[in-house]
Coordinates of C-alpha atoms in Angstrom, one line a residue:
M15 CA 121.1 19.3 -49.4
Q16 CA 117.8 18.0 -48.4
S17 CA 117.5 15.7 -45.3
S18 CA 115.6 12.2 -45.5
G19 CA 112.4 13.7 -44.3
H20 CA 111.9 15.9 -46.8
R21 CA 113.3 14.3 -49.7
F22 CA 110.7 11.4 -48.8
R23 CA 107.8 14.3 -48.5
D24 CA 108.8 15.3 -52.2
V25 CA 108.9 11.7 -53.3
E26 CA 105.1 11.5 -52.0
H27 CA 104.0 14.0 -54.9
H28 CA 104.8 11.5 -57.2
P29 CA 101.6 10.1 -58.9
L30 CA 102.9 6.8 -59.6
L31 CA 103.1 6.4 -56.1
A32 CA 99.4 6.9 -55.3
E33 CA 98.2 4.0 -57.2
N34 CA 98.1 1.7 -54.2
D35 CA 96.3 4.2 -51.6
N36 CA 95.3 2.4 -48.3
Y37 CA 93.7 5.4 -46.9
D38 CA 92.4 5.4 -43.2
S39 CA 91.0 9.1 -42.5
S40 CA 92.0 8.6 -38.7
S41 CA 95.7 7.9 -39.4
S42 CA 97.2 11.6 -39.6
E43 CA 94.4 13.7 -37.8
A44 CA 96.6 14.0 -34.9
D45 CA 98.9 16.4 -37.3
M46 CA 95.9 18.3 -37.9
A47 CA 96.4 19.9 -34.5
E48 CA 99.8 21.7 -35.4
R49 CA 98.7 23.7 -38.4
V50 CA 95.6 26.1 -39.3
W51 CA 94.3 26.0 -42.7
F52 CA 92.8 29.1 -43.7
I53 CA 91.4 30.5 -47.2
R54 CA 91.4 34.2 -47.4
D55 CA 88.4 34.6 -49.6
G56 CA 86.2 37.5 -49.1
C57 CA 83.0 35.7 -50.4
G58 CA 84.0 32.5 -48.7
M59 CA 84.5 34.4 -45.4
V60 CA 81.0 36.1 -45.7
C61 CA 79.3 33.0 -46.4
A62 CA 81.0 31.1 -43.6
I63 CA 79.6 34.2 -41.0
M64 CA 76.4 33.9 -42.2
T65 CA 76.2 30.1 -42.0
W66 CA 77.1 30.9 -38.1
L67 CA 74.9 33.7 -37.8
L68 CA 71.9 31.8 -39.6
V69 CA 72.5 28.9 -36.8
V70 CA 72.6 31.6 -34.1
Y71 CA 69.2 33.2 -35.1
A72 CA 67.6 29.8 -35.2
D73 CA 69.0 28.7 -32.0
F74 CA 67.5 32.0 -30.3
V75 CA 64.1 31.8 -32.1
V76 CA 63.9 27.9 -30.8
T77 CA 65.1 28.8 -27.2
F78 CA 63.7 31.8 -26.2
V79 CA 60.6 32.5 -28.4
M80 CA 59.4 28.6 -28.6
L81 CA 60.9 26.5 -25.5
L82 CA 61.3 28.9 -22.8
P83 CA 57.9 30.3 -22.8
S84 CA 56.4 26.9 -23.0
K85 CA 54.4 25.6 -19.7
D86 CA 55.5 22.0 -20.5
F87 CA 58.7 21.8 -18.6
W88 CA 60.0 18.0 -20.1
Y89 CA 59.2 19.1 -23.6
S90 CA 61.4 22.4 -23.5
V91 CA 64.1 20.7 -21.8
I92 CA 64.4 17.5 -23.9
N93 CA 63.9 19.7 -27.2
G94 CA 66.1 22.4 -25.8
V95 CA 68.8 19.9 -25.2
L96 CA 68.6 18.0 -28.5
F97 CA 68.6 21.3 -30.7
N98 CA 71.5 23.0 -29.1
C99 CA 73.7 19.4 -29.1
L100 CA 72.8 19.5 -32.7
A101 CA 73.6 23.0 -33.5
V102 CA 76.9 22.7 -31.4
L103 CA 78.1 19.5 -33.5
A104 CA 76.9 21.3 -36.9
L105 CA 79.3 24.4 -36.1
S106 CA 82.2 22.3 -34.9
S107 CA 81.7 20.2 -38.2
H108 CA 81.8 23.5 -39.9
L109 CA 85.2 24.7 -38.6
R110 CA 86.6 21.4 -39.0
T111 CA 85.7 21.3 -42.6
M112 CA 87.1 25.1 -43.0
L113 CA 90.5 24.9 -40.8
T114 CA 91.0 21.4 -41.8
D115 CA 94.8 21.7 -43.5
P116 CA 94.8 19.3 -46.4
I117 CA 98.7 18.9 -46.4
Q118 CA 99.1 15.9 -44.7
N119 CA 101.7 13.5 -45.0
R120 CA 100.7 9.9 -44.7
Q121 CA 104.1 8.1 -43.2
G122 CA 104.9 5.1 -44.9
E123 CA 102.5 5.2 -47.8
G124 CA 104.5 7.1 -50.5
M125 CA 101.8 9.8 -50.6
I126 CA 100.5 13.1 -49.8
S127 CA 96.6 13.9 -49.6
G128 CA 94.7 16.9 -50.1
A129 CA 96.6 20.0 -51.5
V130 CA 99.4 20.0 -53.3
P131 CA 102.1 22.8 -52.1
K132 CA 103.0 25.4 -55.0
G133 CA 106.0 25.8 -56.7
N134 CA 107.1 22.1 -56.5
A135 CA 108.0 21.6 -60.1
T136 CA 111.7 22.6 -60.1
K137 CA 114.7 21.1 -61.4
E138 CA 115.7 19.9 -57.8
Y139 CA 112.3 18.5 -57.6
M140 CA 112.8 16.4 -60.5
D141 CA 116.1 15.2 -59.9
N142 CA 115.0 13.8 -56.5
L143 CA 112.0 12.2 -58.1
Q144 CA 114.5 9.6 -59.8
L145 CA 112.2 9.0 -62.9
K146 CA 112.6 5.7 -64.9
P147 CA 112.9 6.0 -68.2
G148 CA 109.1 6.4 -69.8
E149 CA 107.5 7.2 -66.6
V150 CA 105.4 10.4 -66.9
I151 CA 104.3 12.8 -64.5
Y152 CA 101.8 15.8 -65.0
K153 CA 102.8 19.7 -64.1
C154 CA 99.6 22.1 -63.5
P155 CA 100.4 25.0 -65.4
K156 CA 98.6 27.5 -62.8
C157 CA 100.4 26.6 -59.5
C158 CA 103.5 25.4 -61.2
S159 CA 103.4 21.9 -58.9
I160 CA 103.7 18.4 -60.0
K161 CA 100.0 17.2 -59.9
P162 CA 99.1 13.4 -58.4
E163 CA 96.8 11.3 -59.5
R164 CA 92.9 12.8 -58.9
A165 CA 94.4 16.2 -58.4
H166 CA 92.4 19.2 -59.7
H167 CA 93.3 23.0 -59.6
C168 CA 91.1 25.4 -57.4
S169 CA 91.2 29.0 -58.6
I170 CA 90.0 30.2 -55.2
C171 CA 92.4 28.3 -53.1
K172 CA 95.3 28.7 -55.7
R173 CA 96.5 24.7 -55.3
C174 CA 96.0 21.7 -56.4
I175 CA 93.7 19.6 -54.3
R176 CA 93.8 16.0 -54.3
K177 CA 90.2 14.3 -54.8
M178 CA 88.8 17.5 -55.0
D179 CA 84.7 17.3 -55.1
H180 CA 84.0 21.1 -55.4
H181 CA 84.9 24.1 -53.7
C182 CA 82.0 25.2 -51.0
P183 CA 81.9 29.0 -50.3
W184 CA 79.8 28.3 -47.0
V185 CA 82.7 26.4 -45.3
N186 CA 85.4 28.7 -47.2
N187 CA 87.3 26.1 -48.3
C188 CA 87.5 22.9 -50.9
V189 CA 85.8 19.8 -50.1
G190 CA 88.7 17.2 -51.0
E191 CA 90.3 13.8 -49.2
K192 CA 91.0 15.4 -45.7
N193 CA 88.1 17.4 -45.0
Q194 CA 85.2 15.2 -46.7
R195 CA 83.9 13.6 -43.5
F196 CA 83.7 16.8 -41.8
F197 CA 81.7 18.4 -44.9
V198 CA 79.1 15.2 -44.7
L199 CA 78.7 15.7 -40.9
F200 CA 77.8 19.3 -41.2
T201 CA 75.4 18.9 -44.0
M202 CA 73.8 16.0 -42.2
Y203 CA 73.6 18.2 -38.9
I204 CA 72.3 21.1 -40.5
A205 CA 69.7 19.0 -42.2
L206 CA 68.6 17.3 -38.7
I207 CA 68.4 20.9 -37.0
S208 CA 66.7 22.3 -39.7
A209 CA 63.8 19.4 -39.7
H210 CA 64.0 20.2 -35.9
A211 CA 63.0 23.4 -36.0
L212 CA 60.3 23.0 -38.6
I213 CA 58.8 20.4 -36.6
L214 CA 59.0 22.8 -33.4
C215 CA 57.5 25.5 -35.2
G216 CA 54.4 23.6 -36.2
F217 CA 53.8 22.5 -32.8
Q218 CA 54.5 26.4 -31.5
F219 CA 51.7 27.5 -34.3
F220 CA 49.0 24.9 -33.5
S221 CA 49.7 26.1 -29.6
C222 CA 49.5 29.6 -30.5
V223 CA 46.2 29.7 -32.3
R224 CA 44.5 26.8 -30.0
G225 CA 45.6 29.9 -27.1
Q226 CA 44.7 32.6 -29.3
W227 CA 48.4 34.0 -29.2
T228 CA 48.1 34.9 -25.7
E229 CA 50.6 33.3 -23.7
C230 CA 52.0 31.1 -26.4
S231 CA 55.4 33.4 -26.7
D232 CA 56.9 36.2 -24.5
F233 CA 57.0 38.4 -27.5
S234 CA 53.9 40.2 -29.0
P235 CA 52.1 38.2 -31.6
P236 CA 53.4 40.1 -34.7
V237 CA 56.9 39.7 -33.3
T238 CA 56.8 36.0 -32.9
V239 CA 54.9 35.7 -36.5
I240 CA 57.4 37.1 -38.2
L241 CA 60.5 35.2 -36.3
M242 CA 58.6 32.0 -36.7
I243 CA 57.7 32.7 -40.5
F244 CA 61.9 33.6 -41.3
L245 CA 63.1 30.2 -39.3
C246 CA 60.3 28.2 -41.4
L247 CA 61.8 29.7 -44.3
E248 CA 65.6 29.3 -43.2
G249 CA 64.5 25.9 -42.2
F250 CA 62.8 24.7 -45.5
L251 CA 65.9 25.9 -47.6
F252 CA 68.5 24.7 -45.4
L253 CA 66.8 21.4 -45.1
T254 CA 66.4 21.0 -49.2
F255 CA 70.1 22.2 -49.5
T256 CA 71.8 20.0 -47.0
A257 CA 69.7 16.9 -47.7
V258 CA 70.6 17.2 -51.3
M259 CA 74.3 17.6 -50.6
F260 CA 74.5 15.0 -48.0
G261 CA 72.9 12.3 -50.5
T262 CA 75.3 13.3 -53.4
Q263 CA 78.3 13.1 -51.2
I264 CA 77.3 9.8 -50.1
H265 CA 76.9 8.7 -53.4
S266 CA 80.2 10.0 -54.4
I267 CA 81.8 8.2 -51.5
C268 CA 80.2 5.0 -52.2
N269 CA 81.2 5.1 -55.9
D270 CA 84.5 6.4 -55.2
E271 CA 84.1 8.9 -57.4
T272 CA 84.2 13.1 -57.0
E273 CA 81.8 15.4 -58.3
I274 CA 84.5 17.1 -60.5
E275 CA 85.3 13.3 -62.0
R276 CA 81.7 12.8 -62.6
L277 CA 80.9 16.2 -64.4
K278 CA 84.2 15.3 -66.5
S279 CA 83.7 11.6 -67.2
E280 CA 87.1 10.6 -66.3
K281 CA 87.6 6.9 -66.4
P282 CA 89.2 5.8 -63.2
T283 CA 92.6 4.6 -63.2
W284 CA 92.9 4.0 -59.8
E285 CA 91.4 0.9 -57.7
R286 CA 87.7 2.1 -56.9
R287 CA 86.8 1.2 -53.1
L288 CA 82.8 1.3 -53.3
R289 CA 79.9 1.1 -50.8
W290 CA 81.5 0.4 -47.2
E291 CA 85.1 0.4 -48.3
G292 CA 84.6 3.8 -49.8
M293 CA 82.6 4.8 -46.3
K294 CA 85.5 3.3 -44.2
S295 CA 88.0 5.1 -46.4
V296 CA 86.5 8.4 -45.4
F297 CA 85.4 7.9 -41.9
G298 CA 88.4 5.9 -40.7
G299 CA 87.6 1.9 -39.6
Q300 CA 84.7 0.3 -38.8
P301 CA 81.3 1.6 -38.2
S302 CA 80.9 3.6 -35.0
L303 CA 79.9 6.4 -33.1
L304 CA 83.2 8.1 -34.1
W305 CA 81.8 8.3 -37.7
I306 CA 79.4 11.1 -36.5
N307 CA 81.5 12.6 -33.7
P308 CA 83.3 15.9 -35.3
F309 CA 85.7 15.9 -32.2
A310 CA 87.3 12.4 -33.2
G311 CA 90.9 12.0 -33.5
F312 CA 91.7 16.1 -33.0
R313 CA 92.9 16.3 -29.3
I314 CA 93.2 12.8 -28.3
R315 CA 95.0 11.3 -30.8
R316 CA 97.6 14.4 -30.5
L317 CA 97.9 13.3 -27.2
L318 CA 98.8 9.4 -28.0
L319 CA 100.9 10.7 -30.5
R320 CA 102.9 12.6 -28.2
A321 CA 103.0 9.8 -25.6
K322 CA 104.1 7.3 -28.0
K323 CA 107.1 9.6 -29.0
G324 CA 108.1 10.2 -25.2
G325 CA 106.8 13.3 -24.9
P326 CA 105.5 15.4 -22.2
E327 CA 102.0 14.8 -20.7
F328 CA 99.5 17.7 -20.5
S329 CA 95.7 17.5 -20.0
V330 CA 93.0 18.4 -22.5

């Protein structure tokens, strides 16, 4: 016989309980530290590693080819600190997107967000739902799970994902309800460092031409040119791609409609949260600097949660 906690968690999959979904993305982030979600997909893991290597390459060229050889101390320091801070924020957002466990209970709201546990469409589960006559539930034939409202099956994650926008191989995960915020931050910071790298390349090229390639870099002129050309190509491609993705994600959030729902022309059966209400539902709370902080709500809220439960204190 199941405990009341397990029974409540099962009932949270019930689609009829998902209609009044007042979501605060920060309410359960403290639980993320307790789990690690990782998709073992070969293509996704290769793409994720390539993403990190490309960012590291850009950081190497900017730091060692363009900034350190510069005679302008403050130019090097300001641009070096800015670029590296943006790179850290981009990679942190990438990690949060890739490793966020989408199976998150929202206590007291009668609902589970993100991925749906596989194989929960059992007779025991159906009995626990205590369905009324005429109530309809939906079963996914691929993962044998009861599908909540706005859930779609991902063939790579092999799960039904609530509010699934798409599966992105660059982050090796589905972009859904629990990690959309981090994906938006990832695209924003990659676009910013790409634009920054292109601007620095322009200044560096002008400086090298004016100085006849004698003192503009510690590397030889051919090596410097090759490194800068590859960085310009990388920056242009990533800026274009991530800027478009960032725009489509913001549009999707403001219209409370995922890309899959838009492509399938699904009519909304839920109460749509438009514009600022949609933004607040994804990023959590009122607009603040926490919206653009990928570290927000991970360790600090875990400490607060343990403190409220009377758990032992420990430092970060």
